[in-house]
XYZ file of C-alpha atoms in Angstrom:
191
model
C 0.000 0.000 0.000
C 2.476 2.474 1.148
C 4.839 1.956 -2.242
C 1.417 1.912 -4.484
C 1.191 5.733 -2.626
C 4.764 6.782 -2.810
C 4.415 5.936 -6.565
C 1.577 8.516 -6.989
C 2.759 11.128 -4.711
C 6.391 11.339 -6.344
C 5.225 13.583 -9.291
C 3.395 15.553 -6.815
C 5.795 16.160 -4.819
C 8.073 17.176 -7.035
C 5.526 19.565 -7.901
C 4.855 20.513 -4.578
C 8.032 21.756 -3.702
C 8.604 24.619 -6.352
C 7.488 26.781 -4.715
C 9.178 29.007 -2.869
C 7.476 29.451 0.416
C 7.262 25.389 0.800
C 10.598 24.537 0.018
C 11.734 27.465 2.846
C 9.283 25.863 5.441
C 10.471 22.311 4.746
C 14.070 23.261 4.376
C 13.288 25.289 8.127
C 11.441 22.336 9.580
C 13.850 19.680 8.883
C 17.170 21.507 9.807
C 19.076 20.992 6.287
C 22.246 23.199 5.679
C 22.931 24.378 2.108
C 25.041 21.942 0.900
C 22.311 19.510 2.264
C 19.359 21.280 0.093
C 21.398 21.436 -3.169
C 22.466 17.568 -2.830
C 18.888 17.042 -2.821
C 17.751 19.713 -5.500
C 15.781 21.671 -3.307
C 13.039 18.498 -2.502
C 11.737 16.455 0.244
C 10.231 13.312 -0.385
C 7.046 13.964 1.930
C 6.300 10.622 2.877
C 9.665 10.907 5.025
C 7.981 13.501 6.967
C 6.429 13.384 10.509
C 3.242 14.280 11.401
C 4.184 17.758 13.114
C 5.749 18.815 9.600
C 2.799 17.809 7.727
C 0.909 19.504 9.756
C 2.772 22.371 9.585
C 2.603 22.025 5.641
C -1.149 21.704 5.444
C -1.769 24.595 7.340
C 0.552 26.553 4.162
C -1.313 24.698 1.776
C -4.464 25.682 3.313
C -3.293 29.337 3.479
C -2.440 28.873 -0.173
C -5.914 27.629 -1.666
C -7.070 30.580 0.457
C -5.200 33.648 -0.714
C -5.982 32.021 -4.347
C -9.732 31.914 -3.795
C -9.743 35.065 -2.570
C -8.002 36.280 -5.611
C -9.739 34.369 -7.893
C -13.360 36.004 -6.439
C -11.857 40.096 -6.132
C -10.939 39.400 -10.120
C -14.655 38.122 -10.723
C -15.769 41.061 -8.548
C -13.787 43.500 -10.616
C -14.342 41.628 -14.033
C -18.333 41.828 -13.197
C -18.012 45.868 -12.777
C -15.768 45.858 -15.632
C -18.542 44.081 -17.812
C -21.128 46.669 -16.639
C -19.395 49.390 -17.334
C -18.351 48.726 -20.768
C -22.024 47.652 -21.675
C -22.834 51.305 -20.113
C -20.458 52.827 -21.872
C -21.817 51.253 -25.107
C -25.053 52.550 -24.368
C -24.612 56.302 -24.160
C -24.851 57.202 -27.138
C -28.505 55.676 -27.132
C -29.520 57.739 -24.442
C -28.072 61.081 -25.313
C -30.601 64.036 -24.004
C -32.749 61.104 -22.603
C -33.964 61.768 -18.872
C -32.640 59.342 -16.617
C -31.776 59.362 -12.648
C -28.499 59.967 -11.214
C -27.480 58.429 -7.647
C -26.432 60.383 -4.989
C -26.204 57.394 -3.029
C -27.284 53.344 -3.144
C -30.783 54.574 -2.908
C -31.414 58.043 -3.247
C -31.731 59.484 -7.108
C -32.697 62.882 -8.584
C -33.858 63.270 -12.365
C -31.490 64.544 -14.731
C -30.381 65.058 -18.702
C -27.497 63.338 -20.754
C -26.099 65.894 -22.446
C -22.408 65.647 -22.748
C -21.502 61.853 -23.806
C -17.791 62.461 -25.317
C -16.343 62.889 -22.292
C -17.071 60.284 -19.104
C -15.126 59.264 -15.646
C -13.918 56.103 -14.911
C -12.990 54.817 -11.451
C -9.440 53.400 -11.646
C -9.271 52.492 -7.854
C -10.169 53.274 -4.921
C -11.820 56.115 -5.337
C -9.946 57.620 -7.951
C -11.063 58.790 -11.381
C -10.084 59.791 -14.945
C -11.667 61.985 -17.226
C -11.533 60.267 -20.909
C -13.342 60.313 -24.176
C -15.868 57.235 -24.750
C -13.512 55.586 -27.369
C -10.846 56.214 -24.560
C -12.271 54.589 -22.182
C -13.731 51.892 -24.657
C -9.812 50.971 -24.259
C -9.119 51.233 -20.928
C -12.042 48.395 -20.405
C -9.674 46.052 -22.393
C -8.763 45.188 -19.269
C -11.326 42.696 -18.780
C -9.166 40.202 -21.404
C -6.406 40.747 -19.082
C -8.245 39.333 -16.022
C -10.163 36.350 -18.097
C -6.575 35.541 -18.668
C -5.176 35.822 -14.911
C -8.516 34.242 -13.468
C -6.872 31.358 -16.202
C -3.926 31.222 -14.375
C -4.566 31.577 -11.523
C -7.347 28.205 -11.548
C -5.066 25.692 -12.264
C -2.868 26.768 -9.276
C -5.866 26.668 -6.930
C -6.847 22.704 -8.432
C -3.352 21.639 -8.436
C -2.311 23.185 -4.292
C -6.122 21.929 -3.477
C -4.834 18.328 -4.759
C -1.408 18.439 -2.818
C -3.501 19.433 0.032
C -5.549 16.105 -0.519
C -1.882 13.993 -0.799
C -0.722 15.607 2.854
C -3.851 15.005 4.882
C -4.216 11.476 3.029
C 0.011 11.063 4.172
C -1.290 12.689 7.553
C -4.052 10.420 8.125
C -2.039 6.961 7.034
C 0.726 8.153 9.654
C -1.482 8.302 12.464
C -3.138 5.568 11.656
C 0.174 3.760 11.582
C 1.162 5.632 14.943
C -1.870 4.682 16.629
C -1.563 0.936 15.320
C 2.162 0.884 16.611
C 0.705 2.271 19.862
C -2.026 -0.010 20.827
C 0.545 -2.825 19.584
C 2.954 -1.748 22.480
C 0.115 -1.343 24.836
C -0.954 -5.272 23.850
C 2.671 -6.185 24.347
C 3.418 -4.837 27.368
C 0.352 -6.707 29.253
């Protein structure tokens, strides 16, 4: 059983160690000097590690898949408002000297007139805006390629540090197991 698993975790954990912030916690938790880590190419076989360091290791991966949700949301978030604005924008021309009601805040309006729509605003950030022309800012909504493409990115790397999360707790679980096993064994022994 345990060589069926080592065979499948191998590519993983070759995997699992690029990156940076693993290999320094692993290199931290088990004590290697330099000459050590480069013997070894900068990987730990994680089978070879206890429980404590797996632990420890879970917890990253765990803070991993988190900051990568997280990102992966504030991009939708941000690609949503990018959406609506450009369909807006799109859409001012249409309503040019058309009444329509302007918010003051999320629910108070007052009635108004589009007069002017060659010039508009657009939020950047955080409260800050730029005055461009509609074609401008036509452009500046490009943007919204750009974070189809990150949100692609970014995906995989959320599946694949979800999956190395599954390898450690499944590693974590089969060494307890075999800790607890090798426990009660002694415990049988010894009366």
């Amino acid at each position: 059983m345990e060589r069926d698993l080592r065979s499948n975790i191998i590519g993983v954990t070759q995997t699992l160690l690029v990156t940076n912030g693993t290999s320094f916690i692993i290199r931290h938790m088990l004590k290697l000097n330099k000459n050590e880590l480069a013997s070894q190419r900068g990987s730990v076989n994680i089978i070879e590690l206890n429980v404590l360091q797996l632990e420890i290791l879970k917890n990253q991966q765990d803070q991993e898949v988190k900051f990568l949700s997280t990102s992966i949301t504030q991009s939708r978030v941000v690609q949503t408002k990018y959406v609506e604005a450009k369909e807006c924008l799109n859409m001012l021309n249409k309503n040019k000297g058309k009444e329509l009601f302007i918010p003051l805040t999320s629910s108070t309006y007052v009635p108004g007139k589009l007069h002017d729509v060659a010039q508009v605003l657009i939020d950047v950030a955080t409260g800050y805006y730029v005055e461009k022309t509609a074609e401008d800012a036509k452009d500046f909504f490009k943007k919204i390629d750009f974070l189809n493409r990150q949100m692609e990115k970014i995906q995989p790397a959320l599946q694949q540090k979800h999956a190395m999360k599954q390898v450690v707790m499944k590693i974590m679980s089969q060494k307890i197991q075999q800790l607890t096993a090798l426990g009660a064994t002694q415990t049988t022994a010894k009366a």
